[in-house]
Coordinates of C-alpha atoms in Angstrom, one line a residue:
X192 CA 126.4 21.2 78.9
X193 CA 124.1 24.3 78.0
X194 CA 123.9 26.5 74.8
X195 CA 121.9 29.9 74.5
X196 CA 121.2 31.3 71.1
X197 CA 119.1 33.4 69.5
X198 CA 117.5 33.7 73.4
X199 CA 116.5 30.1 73.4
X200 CA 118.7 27.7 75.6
X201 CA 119.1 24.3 75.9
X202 CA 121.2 21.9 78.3
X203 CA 121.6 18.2 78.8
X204 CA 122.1 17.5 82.9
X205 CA 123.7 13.6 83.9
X206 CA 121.6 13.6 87.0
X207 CA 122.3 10.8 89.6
X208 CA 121.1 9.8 93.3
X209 CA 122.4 12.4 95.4
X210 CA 122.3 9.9 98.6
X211 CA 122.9 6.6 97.0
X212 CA 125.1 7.0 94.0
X213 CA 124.1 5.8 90.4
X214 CA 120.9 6.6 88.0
X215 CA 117.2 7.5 89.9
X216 CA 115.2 4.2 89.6
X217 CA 111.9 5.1 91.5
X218 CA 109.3 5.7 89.2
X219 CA 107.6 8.7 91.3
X220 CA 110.9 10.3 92.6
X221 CA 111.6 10.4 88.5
X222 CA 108.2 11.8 88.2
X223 CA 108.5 14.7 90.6
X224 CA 112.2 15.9 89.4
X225 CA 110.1 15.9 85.9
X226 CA 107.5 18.1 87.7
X227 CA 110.2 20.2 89.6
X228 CA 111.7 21.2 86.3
X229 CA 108.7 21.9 84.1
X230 CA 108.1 24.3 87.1
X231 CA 111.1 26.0 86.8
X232 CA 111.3 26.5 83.0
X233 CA 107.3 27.6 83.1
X234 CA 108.2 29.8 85.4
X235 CA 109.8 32.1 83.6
X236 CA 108.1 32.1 79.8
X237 CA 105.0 33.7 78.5
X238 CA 101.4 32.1 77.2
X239 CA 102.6 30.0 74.1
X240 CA 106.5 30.0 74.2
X241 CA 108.0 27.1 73.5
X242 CA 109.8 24.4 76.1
X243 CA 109.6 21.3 76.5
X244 CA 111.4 18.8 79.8
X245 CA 112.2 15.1 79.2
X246 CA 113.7 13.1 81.4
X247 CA 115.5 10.0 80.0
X248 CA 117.5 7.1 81.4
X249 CA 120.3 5.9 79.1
X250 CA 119.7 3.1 76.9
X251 CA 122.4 0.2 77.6
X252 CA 125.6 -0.1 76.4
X253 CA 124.3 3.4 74.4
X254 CA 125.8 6.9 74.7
X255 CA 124.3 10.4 74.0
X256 CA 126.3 12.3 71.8
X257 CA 125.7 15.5 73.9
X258 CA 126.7 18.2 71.2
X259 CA 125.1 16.2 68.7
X260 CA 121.4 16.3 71.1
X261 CA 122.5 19.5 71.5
X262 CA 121.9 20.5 67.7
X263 CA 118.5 18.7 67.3
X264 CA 117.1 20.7 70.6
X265 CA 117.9 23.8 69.4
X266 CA 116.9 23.0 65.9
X267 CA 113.9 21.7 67.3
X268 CA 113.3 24.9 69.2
X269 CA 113.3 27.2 65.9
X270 CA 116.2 29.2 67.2
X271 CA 116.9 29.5 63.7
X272 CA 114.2 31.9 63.1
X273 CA 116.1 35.2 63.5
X274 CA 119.3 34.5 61.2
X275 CA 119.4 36.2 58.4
X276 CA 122.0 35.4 55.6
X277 CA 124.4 37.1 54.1
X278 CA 123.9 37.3 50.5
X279 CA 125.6 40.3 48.8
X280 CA 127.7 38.4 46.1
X281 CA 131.4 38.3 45.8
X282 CA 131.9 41.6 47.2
X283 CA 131.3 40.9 50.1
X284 CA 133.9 37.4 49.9
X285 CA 136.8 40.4 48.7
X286 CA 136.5 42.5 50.9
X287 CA 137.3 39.8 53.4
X288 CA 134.1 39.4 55.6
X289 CA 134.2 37.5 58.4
X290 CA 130.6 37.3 58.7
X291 CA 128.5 33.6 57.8
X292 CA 127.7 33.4 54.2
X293 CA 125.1 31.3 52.5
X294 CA 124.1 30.9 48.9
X295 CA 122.4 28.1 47.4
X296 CA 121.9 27.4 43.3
X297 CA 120.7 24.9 41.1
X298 CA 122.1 22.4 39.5
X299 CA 119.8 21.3 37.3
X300 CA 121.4 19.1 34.5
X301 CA 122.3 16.7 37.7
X302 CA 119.5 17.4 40.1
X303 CA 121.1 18.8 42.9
X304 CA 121.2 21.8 44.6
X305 CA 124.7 23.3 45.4
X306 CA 124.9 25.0 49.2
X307 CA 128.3 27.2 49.1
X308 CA 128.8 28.3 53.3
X309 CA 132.3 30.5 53.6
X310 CA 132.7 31.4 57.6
X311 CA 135.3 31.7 60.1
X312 CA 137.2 28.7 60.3
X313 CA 137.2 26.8 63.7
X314 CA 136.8 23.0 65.2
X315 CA 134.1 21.2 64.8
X316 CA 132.7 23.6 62.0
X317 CA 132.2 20.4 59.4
X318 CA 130.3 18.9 62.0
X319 CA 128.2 21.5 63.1
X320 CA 127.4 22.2 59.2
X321 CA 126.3 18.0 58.9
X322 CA 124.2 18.5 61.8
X323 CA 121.7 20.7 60.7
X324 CA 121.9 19.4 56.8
X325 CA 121.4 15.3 58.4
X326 CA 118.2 17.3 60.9
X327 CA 116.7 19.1 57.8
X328 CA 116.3 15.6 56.4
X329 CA 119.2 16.7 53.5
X330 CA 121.0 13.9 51.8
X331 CA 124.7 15.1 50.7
X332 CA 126.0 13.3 47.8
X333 CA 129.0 15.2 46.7
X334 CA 131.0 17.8 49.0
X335 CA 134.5 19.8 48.9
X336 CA 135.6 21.9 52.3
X337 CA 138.9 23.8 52.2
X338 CA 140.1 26.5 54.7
X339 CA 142.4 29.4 54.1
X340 CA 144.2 31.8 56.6
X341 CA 141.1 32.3 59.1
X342 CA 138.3 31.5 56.6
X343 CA 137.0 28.1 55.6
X344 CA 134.2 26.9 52.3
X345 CA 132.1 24.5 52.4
X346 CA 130.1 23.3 49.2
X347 CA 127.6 20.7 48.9
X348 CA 125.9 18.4 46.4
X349 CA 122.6 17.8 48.3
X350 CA 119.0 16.4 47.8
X351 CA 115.7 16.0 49.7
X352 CA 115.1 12.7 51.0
X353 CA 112.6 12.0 47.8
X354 CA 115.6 12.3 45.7
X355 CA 114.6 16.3 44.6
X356 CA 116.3 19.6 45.0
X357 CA 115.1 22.4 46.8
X358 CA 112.4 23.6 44.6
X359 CA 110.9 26.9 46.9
X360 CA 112.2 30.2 48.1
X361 CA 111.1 29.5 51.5
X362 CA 112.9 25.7 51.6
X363 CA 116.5 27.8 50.5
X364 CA 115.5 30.7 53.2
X365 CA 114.9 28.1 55.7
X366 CA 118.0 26.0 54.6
X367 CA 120.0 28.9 54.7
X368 CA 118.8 29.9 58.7
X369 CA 119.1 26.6 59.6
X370 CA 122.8 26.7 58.6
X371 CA 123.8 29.9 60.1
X372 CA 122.1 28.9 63.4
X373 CA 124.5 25.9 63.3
X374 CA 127.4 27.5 63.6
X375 CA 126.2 30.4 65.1
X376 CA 125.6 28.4 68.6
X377 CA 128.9 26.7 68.7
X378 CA 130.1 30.7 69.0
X379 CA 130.9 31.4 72.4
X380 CA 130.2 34.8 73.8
X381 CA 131.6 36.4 77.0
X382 CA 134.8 36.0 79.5
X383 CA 135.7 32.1 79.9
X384 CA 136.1 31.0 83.4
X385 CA 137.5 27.5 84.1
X386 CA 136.9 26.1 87.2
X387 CA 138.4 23.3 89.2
X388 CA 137.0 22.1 92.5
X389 CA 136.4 19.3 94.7
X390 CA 133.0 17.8 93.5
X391 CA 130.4 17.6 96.2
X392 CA 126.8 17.6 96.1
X393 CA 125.1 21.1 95.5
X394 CA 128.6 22.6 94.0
X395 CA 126.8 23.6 90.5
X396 CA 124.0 25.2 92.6
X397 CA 126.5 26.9 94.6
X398 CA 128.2 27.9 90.9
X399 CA 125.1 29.4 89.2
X400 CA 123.7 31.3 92.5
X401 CA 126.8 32.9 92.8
X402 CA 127.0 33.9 89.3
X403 CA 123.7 35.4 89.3
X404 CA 124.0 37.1 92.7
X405 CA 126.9 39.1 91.3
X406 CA 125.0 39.7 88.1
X407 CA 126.6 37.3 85.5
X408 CA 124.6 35.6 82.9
X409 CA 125.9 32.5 81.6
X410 CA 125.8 32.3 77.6
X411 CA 127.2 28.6 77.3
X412 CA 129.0 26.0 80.1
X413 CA 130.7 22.8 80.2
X414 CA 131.0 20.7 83.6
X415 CA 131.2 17.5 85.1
X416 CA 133.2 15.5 87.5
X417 CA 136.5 13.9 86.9
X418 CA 136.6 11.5 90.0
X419 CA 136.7 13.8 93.2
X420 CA 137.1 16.4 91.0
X421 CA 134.7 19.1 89.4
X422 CA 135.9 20.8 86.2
X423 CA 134.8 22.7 83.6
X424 CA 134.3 26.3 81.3
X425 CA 131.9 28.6 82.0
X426 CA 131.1 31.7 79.7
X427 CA 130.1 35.0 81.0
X428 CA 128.8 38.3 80.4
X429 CA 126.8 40.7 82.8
X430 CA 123.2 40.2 82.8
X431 CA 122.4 42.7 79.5
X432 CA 125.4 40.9 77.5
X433 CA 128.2 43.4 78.3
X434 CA 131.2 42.3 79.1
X435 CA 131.7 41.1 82.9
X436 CA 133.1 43.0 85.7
X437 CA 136.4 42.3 87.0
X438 CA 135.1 43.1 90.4
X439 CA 132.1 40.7 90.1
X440 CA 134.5 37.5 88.9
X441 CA 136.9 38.4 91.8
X442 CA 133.3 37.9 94.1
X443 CA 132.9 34.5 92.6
X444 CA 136.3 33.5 93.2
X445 CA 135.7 34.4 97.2
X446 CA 132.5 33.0 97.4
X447 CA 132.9 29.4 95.3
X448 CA 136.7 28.8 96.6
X449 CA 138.9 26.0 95.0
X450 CA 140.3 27.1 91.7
X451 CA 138.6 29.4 89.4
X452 CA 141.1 30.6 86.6
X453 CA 139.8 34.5 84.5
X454 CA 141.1 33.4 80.6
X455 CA 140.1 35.7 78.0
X456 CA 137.7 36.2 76.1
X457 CA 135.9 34.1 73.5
X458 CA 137.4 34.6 70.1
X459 CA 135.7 36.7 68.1
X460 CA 133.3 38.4 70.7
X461 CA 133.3 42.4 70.7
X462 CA 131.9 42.9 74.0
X463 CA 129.0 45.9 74.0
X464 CA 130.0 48.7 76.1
X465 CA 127.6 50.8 78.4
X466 CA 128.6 54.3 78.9
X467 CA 125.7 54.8 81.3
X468 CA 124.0 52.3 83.8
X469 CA 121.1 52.2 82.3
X470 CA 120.6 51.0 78.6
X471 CA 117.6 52.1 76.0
X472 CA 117.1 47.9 74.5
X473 CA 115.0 46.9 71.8
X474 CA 113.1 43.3 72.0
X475 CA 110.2 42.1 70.2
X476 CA 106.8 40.2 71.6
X477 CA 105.7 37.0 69.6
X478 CA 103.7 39.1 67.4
X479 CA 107.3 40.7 66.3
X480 CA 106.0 44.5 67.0
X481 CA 109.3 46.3 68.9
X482 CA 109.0 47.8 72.3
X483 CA 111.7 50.1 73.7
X484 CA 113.0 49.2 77.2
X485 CA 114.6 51.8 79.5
X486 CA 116.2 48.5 81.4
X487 CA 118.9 46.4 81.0
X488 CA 117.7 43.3 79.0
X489 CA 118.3 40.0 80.9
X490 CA 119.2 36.9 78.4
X491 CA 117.5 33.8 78.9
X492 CA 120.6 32.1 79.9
X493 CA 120.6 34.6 83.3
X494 CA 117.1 33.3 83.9
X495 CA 117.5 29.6 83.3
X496 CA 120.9 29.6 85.1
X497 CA 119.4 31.6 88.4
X498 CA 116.2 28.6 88.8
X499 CA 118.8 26.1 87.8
X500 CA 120.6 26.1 91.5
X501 CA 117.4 24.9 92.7
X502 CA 117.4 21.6 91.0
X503 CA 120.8 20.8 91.2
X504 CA 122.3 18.4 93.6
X505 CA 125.1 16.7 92.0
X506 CA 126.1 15.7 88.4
X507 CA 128.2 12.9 87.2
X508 CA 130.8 13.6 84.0
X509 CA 129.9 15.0 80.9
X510 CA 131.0 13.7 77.6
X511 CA 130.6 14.3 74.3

């Protein structure tokens, strides 16, 4: 499973013994798939960016909750940075915005602080919401979460770990990030693609290089075997975030074989449109000054996705 947000990504691979079945158990073959994949994600990030490899076996009898893992990389990462929340009062709430609200007040005859979050409605959002309270080290004593139509509130009673409220403008600005990257990274972008194949070794190689080849960037992507089967979801958009091309998905399907179903697109997404074929971008360096680009600007998920093929043998199924 892989996330992008923010233009960080993270993924958690099931690896297993491409020749013998089962979980790696030599020491130095698990030391040079480390080094092959520190490799590939140096490979493409500058001096200082942040990234990090770690390859774990499975503690018995214990599962990874991968969407759970998910939220703690991510969080981890500082892909929170960017999100700015929206805090123009009730008007916005009448006029019926759809965008993420967060507002957070004191309660100070009880000692709390009260974190109201109105937002799209959509599964899993109470979980994603937990997440990042339970990773900022937040203790909820008292919530109330109610939907209506296609919006959904969500208040909470919470404390620091030491038993205080929030006491500093930067704590509720980085509270209120932290929230909005949450369930901002569940939010899937692009043209879903479901696939259904017979599982071999190499077939999510085969996946990504033909994605990339045709000039698709993958924004998020579920997959995993279900006995001699492969299935999954992946996410597309072309490599500057527009939507894909129905020529280039109709490639894919010729090239990969077995089943690969066009459904459409995520909820929610407004695909950018390009009126010529090449696009004036902004991005920013690390030091946050703006550069114009007279390029299309690849995501990160195109440039994890197009190394990825090298590393990938087989993979065993993925569960949440």
């Amino acid at each position: 499973m892989a996330w992008t947000h923010n233009t960080r990504a993270a993924s958690i691979i099931y690896m297993q013994d491409g020749f013998r079945g089962g979980p790696i158990t030599d020491p130095k073959r698990l030391a040079h798939v480390q080094e092959q994949l520190e490799n590939v994600v140096e490979a493409h990030h500058g001096m200082g960016e942040r990234r990090s490899v770690r390859l774990l076996a499975p503690a018995p009898g214990q599962q990874t909750h991968t969407e759970r893992r998910l939220h703690q990389l991510m969080y981890a990462n500082i892909d929170y940075e960017p999100c700015q929340g929206c805090n123009g009062g009730g008007a916005a709430h009448r006029n019926n915005c759809t965008k993420i609200h967060v507002f957070i007040e004191s309660c100070e005859e009880k000692g709390y602080s009260v974190v109201n979050v109105r937002s799209r409605d959509r599964p899993k959002l109470l979980f994603d919401t937990l997440c990042a309270l339970t990773d900022m080290q937040y203790v909820v004593f008292h919530a109330a979460v109610s939907s209506k139509g296609t919006m959904a509130d969500q208040e909470y009673f919470i404390r620091q770990e030491d038993g205080c409220p929030l006491e500093t403008d930067n704590e509720r600005h980085r509270l209120t990030q932290s929230l909005i990257a949450a369930i901002e990274r569940r939010i899937t972008h692009g043209l879903r693609l479901d696939i259904r194949s017979d599982n071999r070794m190499g077939l999510l190689s085969d996946l990504t290089r033909a994605l990339r080849e045709n000039g698709l960037s993958i924004s998020s992507a579920e997959i995993g075997a279900n006995g001699d089967r492969a299935v999954g979801s992946f996410y597309v958009t072309d490599a500057s975030g527009y939507e894909a091309n129905p020529q280039a998905i109709e490639q894919v399907k010729k090239e990969i074989g077995g089943s690969i179903v066009a459904v459409n697109k995520s909820p929610g997404w407004t695909p950018k449109t390009s009126k010529s074929p090449s696009v004036a971008s902004i991005s920013r360096t690390s030091s946050g000054r703006s550069i114009n680009e007279d390029k299309p600007r690849f995501s990160l998920g195109s440039l994890f996705w197009s190394q990825l093929e090298k590393l990938s043998n087989n993979f065993s199924s993925i569960r949440s």
